[in-house]
mmCIF file of C-alpha atoms in Angstrom:
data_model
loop_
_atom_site.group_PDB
_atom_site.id
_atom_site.type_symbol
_atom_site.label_atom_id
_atom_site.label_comp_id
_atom_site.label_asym_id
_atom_site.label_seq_id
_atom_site.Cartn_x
_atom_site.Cartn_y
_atom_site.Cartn_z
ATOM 1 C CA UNK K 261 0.000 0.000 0.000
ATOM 2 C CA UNK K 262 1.089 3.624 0.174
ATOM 3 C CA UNK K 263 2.982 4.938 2.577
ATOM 4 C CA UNK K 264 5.051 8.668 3.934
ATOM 5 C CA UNK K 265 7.720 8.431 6.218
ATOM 6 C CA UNK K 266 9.039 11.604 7.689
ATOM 7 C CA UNK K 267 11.837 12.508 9.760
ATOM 8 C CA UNK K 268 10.685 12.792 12.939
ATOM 9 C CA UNK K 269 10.473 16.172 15.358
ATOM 10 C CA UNK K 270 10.275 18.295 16.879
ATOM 11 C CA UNK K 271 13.350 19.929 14.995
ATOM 12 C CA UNK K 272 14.643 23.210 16.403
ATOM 13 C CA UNK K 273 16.168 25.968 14.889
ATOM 14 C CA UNK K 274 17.814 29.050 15.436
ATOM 15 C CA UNK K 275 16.442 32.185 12.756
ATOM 16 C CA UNK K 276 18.282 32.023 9.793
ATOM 17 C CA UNK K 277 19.381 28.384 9.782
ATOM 18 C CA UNK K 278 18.731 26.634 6.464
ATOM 19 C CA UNK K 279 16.057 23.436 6.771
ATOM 20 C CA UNK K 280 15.401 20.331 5.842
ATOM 21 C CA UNK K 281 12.696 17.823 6.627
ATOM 22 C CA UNK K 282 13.107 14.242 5.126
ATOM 23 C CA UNK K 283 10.260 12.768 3.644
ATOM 24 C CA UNK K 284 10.417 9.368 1.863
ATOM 25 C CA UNK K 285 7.419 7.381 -0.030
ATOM 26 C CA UNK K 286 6.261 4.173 -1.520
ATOM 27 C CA UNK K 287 3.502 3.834 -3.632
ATOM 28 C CA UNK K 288 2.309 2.302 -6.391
ATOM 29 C CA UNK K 289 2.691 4.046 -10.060
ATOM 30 C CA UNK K 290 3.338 7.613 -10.096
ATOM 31 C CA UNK K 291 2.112 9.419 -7.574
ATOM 32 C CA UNK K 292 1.365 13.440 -6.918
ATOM 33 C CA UNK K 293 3.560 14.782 -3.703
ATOM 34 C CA UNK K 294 2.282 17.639 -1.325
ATOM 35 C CA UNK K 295 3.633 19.575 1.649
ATOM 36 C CA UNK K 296 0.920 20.940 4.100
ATOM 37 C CA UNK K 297 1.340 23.121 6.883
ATOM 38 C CA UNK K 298 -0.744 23.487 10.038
ATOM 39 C CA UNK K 299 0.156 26.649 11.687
ATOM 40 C CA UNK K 300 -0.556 26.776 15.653
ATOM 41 C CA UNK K 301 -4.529 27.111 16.242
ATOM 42 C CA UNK K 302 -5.073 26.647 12.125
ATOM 43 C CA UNK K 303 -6.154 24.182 9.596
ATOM 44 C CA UNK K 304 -4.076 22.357 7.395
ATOM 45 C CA UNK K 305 -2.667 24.336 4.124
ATOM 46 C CA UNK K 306 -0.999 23.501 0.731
ATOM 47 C CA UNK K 307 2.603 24.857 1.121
ATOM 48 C CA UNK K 308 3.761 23.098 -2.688
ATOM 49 C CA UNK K 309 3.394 20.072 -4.434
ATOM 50 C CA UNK K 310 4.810 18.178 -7.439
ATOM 51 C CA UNK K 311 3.027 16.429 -10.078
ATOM 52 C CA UNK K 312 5.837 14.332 -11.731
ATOM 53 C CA UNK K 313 9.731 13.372 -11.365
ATOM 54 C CA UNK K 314 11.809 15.904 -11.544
ATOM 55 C CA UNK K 315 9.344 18.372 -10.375
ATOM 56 C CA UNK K 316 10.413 21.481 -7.895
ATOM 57 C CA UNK K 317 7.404 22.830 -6.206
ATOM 58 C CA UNK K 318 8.197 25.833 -4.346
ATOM 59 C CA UNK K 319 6.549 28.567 -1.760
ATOM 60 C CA UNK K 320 6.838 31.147 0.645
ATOM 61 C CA UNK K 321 11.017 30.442 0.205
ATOM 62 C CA UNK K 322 10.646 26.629 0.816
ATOM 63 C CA UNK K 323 11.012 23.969 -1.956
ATOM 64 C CA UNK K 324 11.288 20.407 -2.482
ATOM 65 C CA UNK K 325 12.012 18.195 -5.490
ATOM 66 C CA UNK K 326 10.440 15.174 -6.488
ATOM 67 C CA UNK K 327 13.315 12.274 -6.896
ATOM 68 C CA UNK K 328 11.987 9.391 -7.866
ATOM 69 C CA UNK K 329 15.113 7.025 -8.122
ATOM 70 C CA UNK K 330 15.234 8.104 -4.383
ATOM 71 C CA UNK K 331 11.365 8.213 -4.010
ATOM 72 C CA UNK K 332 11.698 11.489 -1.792
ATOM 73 C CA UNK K 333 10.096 14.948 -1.891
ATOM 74 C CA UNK K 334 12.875 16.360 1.034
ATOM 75 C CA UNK K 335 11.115 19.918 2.357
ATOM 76 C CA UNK K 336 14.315 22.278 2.566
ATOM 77 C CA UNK K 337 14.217 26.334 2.940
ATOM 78 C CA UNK K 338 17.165 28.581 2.802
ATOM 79 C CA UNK K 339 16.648 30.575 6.463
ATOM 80 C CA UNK K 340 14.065 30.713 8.387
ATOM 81 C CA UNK K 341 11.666 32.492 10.489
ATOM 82 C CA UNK K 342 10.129 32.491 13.593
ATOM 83 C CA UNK K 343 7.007 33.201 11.538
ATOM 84 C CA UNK K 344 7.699 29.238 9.659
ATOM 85 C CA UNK K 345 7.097 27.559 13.440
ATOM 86 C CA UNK K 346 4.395 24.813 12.360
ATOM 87 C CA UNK K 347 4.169 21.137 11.432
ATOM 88 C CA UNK K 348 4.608 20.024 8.531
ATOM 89 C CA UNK K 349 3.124 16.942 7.076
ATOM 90 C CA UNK K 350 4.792 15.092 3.467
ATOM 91 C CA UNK K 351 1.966 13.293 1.714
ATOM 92 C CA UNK K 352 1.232 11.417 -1.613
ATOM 93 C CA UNK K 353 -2.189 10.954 -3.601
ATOM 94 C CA UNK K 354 -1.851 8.138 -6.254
ATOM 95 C CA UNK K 355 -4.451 6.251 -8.166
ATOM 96 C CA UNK K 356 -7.961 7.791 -8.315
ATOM 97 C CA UNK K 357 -10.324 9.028 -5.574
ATOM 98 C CA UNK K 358 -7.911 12.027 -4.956
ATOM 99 C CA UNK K 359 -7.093 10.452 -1.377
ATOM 100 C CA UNK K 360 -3.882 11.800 0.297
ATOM 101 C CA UNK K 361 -1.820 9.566 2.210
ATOM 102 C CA UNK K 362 -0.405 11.645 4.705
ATOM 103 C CA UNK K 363 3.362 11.355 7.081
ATOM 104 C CA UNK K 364 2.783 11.691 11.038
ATOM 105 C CA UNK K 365 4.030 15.244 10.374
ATOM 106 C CA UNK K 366 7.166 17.063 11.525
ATOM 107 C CA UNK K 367 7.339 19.874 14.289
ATOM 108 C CA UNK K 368 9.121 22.826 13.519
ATOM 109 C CA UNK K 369 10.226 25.543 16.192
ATOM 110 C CA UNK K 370 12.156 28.250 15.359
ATOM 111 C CA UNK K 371 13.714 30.730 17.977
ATOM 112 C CA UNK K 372 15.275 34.025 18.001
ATOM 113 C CA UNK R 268 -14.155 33.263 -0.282
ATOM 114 C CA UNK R 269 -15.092 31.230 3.117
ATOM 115 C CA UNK R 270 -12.836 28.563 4.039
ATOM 116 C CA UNK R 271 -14.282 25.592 5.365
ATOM 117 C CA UNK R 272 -16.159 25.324 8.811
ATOM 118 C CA UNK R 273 -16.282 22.950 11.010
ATOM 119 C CA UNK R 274 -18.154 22.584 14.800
ATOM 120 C CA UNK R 275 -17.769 22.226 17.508
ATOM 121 C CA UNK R 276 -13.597 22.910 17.992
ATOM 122 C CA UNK R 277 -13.491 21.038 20.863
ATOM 123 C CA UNK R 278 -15.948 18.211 22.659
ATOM 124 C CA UNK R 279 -15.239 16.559 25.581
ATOM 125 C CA UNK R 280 -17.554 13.257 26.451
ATOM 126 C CA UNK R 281 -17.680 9.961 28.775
ATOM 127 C CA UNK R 282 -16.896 6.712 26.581
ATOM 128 C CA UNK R 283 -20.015 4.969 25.234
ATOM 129 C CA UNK R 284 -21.658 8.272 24.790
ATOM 130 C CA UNK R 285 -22.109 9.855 21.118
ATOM 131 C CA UNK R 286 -20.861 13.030 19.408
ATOM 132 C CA UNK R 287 -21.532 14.555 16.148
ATOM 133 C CA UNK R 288 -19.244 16.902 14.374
ATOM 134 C CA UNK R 289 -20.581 19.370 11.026
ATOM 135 C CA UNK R 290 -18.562 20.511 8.781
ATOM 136 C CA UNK R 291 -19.670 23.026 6.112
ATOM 137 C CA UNK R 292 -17.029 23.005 2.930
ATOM 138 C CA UNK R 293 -16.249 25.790 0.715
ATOM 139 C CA UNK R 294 -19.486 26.892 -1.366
ATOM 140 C CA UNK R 295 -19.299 24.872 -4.793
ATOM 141 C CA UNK R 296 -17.033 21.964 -3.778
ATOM 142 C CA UNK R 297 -18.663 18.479 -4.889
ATOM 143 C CA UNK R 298 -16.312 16.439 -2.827
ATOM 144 C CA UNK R 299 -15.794 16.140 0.454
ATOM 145 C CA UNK R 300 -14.041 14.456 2.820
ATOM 146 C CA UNK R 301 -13.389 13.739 6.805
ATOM 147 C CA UNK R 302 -9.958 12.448 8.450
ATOM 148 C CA UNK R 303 -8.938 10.991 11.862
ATOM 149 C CA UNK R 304 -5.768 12.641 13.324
ATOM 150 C CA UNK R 305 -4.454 11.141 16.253
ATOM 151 C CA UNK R 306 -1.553 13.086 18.369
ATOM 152 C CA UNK R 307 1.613 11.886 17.027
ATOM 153 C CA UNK R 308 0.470 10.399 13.688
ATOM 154 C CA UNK R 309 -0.782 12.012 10.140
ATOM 155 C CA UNK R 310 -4.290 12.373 9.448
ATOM 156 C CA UNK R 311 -6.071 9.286 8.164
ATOM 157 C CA UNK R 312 -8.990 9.451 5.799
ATOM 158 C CA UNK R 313 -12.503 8.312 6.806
ATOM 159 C CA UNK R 314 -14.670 8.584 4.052
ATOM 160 C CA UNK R 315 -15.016 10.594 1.004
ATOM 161 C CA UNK R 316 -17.990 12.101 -0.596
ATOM 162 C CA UNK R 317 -18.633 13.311 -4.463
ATOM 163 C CA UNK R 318 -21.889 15.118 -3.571
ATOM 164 C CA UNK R 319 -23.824 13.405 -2.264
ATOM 165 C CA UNK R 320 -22.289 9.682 -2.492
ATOM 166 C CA UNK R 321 -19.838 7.661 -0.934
ATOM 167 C CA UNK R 322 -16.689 7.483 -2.789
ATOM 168 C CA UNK R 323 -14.441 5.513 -0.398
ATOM 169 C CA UNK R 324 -15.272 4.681 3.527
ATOM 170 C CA UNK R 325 -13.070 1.515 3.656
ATOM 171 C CA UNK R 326 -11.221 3.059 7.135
ATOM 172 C CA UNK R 327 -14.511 4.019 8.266
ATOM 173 C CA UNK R 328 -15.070 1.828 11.819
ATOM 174 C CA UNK R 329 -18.809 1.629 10.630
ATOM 175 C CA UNK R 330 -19.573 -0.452 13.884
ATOM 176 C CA UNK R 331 -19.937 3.199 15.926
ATOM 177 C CA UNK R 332 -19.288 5.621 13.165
ATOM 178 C CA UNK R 333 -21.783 7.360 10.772
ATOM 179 C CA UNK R 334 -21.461 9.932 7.894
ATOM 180 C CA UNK R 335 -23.538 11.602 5.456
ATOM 181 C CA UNK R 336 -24.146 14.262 3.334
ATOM 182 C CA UNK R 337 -27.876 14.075 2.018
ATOM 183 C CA UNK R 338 -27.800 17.477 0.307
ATOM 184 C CA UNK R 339 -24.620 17.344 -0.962
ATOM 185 C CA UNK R 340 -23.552 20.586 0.914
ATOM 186 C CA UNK R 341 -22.409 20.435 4.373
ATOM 187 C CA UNK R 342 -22.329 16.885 6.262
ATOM 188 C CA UNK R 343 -22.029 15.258 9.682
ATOM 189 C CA UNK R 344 -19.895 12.798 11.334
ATOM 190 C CA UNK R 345 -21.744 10.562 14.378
ATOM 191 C CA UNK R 346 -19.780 8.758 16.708
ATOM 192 C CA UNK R 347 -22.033 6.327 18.912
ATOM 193 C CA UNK R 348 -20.897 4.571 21.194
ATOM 194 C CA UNK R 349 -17.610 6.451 21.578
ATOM 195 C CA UNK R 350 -14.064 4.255 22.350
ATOM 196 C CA UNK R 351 -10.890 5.595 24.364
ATOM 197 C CA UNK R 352 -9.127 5.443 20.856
ATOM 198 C CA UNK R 353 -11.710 7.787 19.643
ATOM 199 C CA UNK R 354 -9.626 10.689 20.901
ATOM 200 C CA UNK R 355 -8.423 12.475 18.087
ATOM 201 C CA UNK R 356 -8.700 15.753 15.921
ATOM 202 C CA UNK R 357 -11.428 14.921 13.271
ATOM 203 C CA UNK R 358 -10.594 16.836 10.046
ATOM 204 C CA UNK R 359 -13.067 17.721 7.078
ATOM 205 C CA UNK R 360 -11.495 19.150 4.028
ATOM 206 C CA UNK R 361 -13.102 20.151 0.643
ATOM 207 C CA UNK R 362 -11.868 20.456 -3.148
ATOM 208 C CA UNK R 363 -13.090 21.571 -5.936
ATOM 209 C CA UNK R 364 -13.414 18.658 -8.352
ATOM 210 C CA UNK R 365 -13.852 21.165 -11.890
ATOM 211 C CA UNK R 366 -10.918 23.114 -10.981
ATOM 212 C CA UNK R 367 -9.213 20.223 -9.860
ATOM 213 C CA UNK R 368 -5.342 21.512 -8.820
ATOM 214 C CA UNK R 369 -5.594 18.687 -6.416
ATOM 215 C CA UNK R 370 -5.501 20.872 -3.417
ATOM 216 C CA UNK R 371 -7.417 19.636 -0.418
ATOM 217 C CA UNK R 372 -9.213 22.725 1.567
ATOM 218 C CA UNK R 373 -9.267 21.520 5.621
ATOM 219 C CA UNK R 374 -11.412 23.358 8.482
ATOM 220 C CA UNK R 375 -9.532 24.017 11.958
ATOM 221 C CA UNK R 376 -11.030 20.428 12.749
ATOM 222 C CA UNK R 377 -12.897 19.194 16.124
ATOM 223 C CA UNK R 378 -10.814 18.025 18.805
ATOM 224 C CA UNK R 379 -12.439 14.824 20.465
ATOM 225 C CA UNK R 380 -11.510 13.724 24.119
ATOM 226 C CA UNK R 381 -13.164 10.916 25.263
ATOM 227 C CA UNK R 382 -12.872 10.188 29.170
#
């Protein structure tokens, strides 16, 4: 069946530092990759996704590429904020029904 | 444009009792759909609606839980009789199927604590 495995959290950062949260699939065919964030006291939101290998979906200064010889969609950002504090779950739709598949998510903290 | 809406945020309740949980998607989106998040893991679908009908509930426990969406608008979830493992944040997220970007729409979600 499908599956997202994602590094696991909380990770904690000072401003500035660059990121990266691992995210690693399997699933059958080719699937569609998404990163969602759920900011404290919000709903889940589309941060970027990739449709096909090769694929760099970026937003808000984040970015992730879809490698399929390594089947991972790594979440990586330059430097961040305090603002970018949040989980952030990796997840995969593939084959109809446009059901996501979703990682337990990955905690973010970033301080001053 | 309204996101989606969901009530109540938060329910407390005794095991064996039931809850219900609304959820009101964004106006013109046919599907539907409402996910289990328990701390600690990812959100796990439940069932899916396309309007109206049932497009997937094979993770739905449909021994204690109930869905529907008779109008093909907004749409309840029922829990009855409630378990321990029932604690969770319950999740309803819309999408629009004719502009379909694949991007799922999710309320604040109901937080469930069952005593």
């Amino acid at each position: 069946g499908n599956s997202v495995t994602q590094m696991e959290g909380p990770v904690t950062l000072s401003e500035e530092a660059f990121l990266t949260i691992n995210c690693t699939y399997t699933a059958t065919g080719y699937p569609s990759l998404f990163w969602y964030v759920q900011y404290p006291g919000e709903g889940l939101q589309l941060l970027l996704k990739a449709t096909k290998a090769d694929d760099k979906g970026s937003n808000k200064g984040f970015e992730a590429t879809y490698r399929k010889e390594t089947t991972s969609f790594h979440l990586e950002k330059g430097s961040v904020q305090v603002s970018d504090s949040a989980v952030y779950f990796c997840a995969l739709r593939a084959g109809g029904g446009n059901k996501l598949t979703f990682g337990t998510g990955t905690q973010l903290k970033v301080e001053l | 444009e309204a996101g989606v809406a969901q009530s109540p945020r938060y329910k407390i309740i005794e095991k064996r009792q039931s809850v219900a949980f609304w959820c009101n998607p964004i106006s013109g989106h046919a599907t539907l759909y409402w996910y289990q998040q328990i701390l600690g893991q990812g959100p796990k679908l439940l069932i899916q609606f396309q309007n109206n009908g049932v497009v997937d509930d094979s993770q739905l426990p449909k021994d204690r839980f109930s869905a529907e969406r008779l109008k093909g608008v907004d749409s309840t979830l029922k829990i009855q009789p409630a378990k321990l493992e029932d604690s969770a944040v319950y999740l309803c997220a819309s999408r629009d199927r004719v502009i379909n970007t694949g991007e799922l729409f999710f309320g604040e979600g109901s937080r469930l604590t069952v005593l």
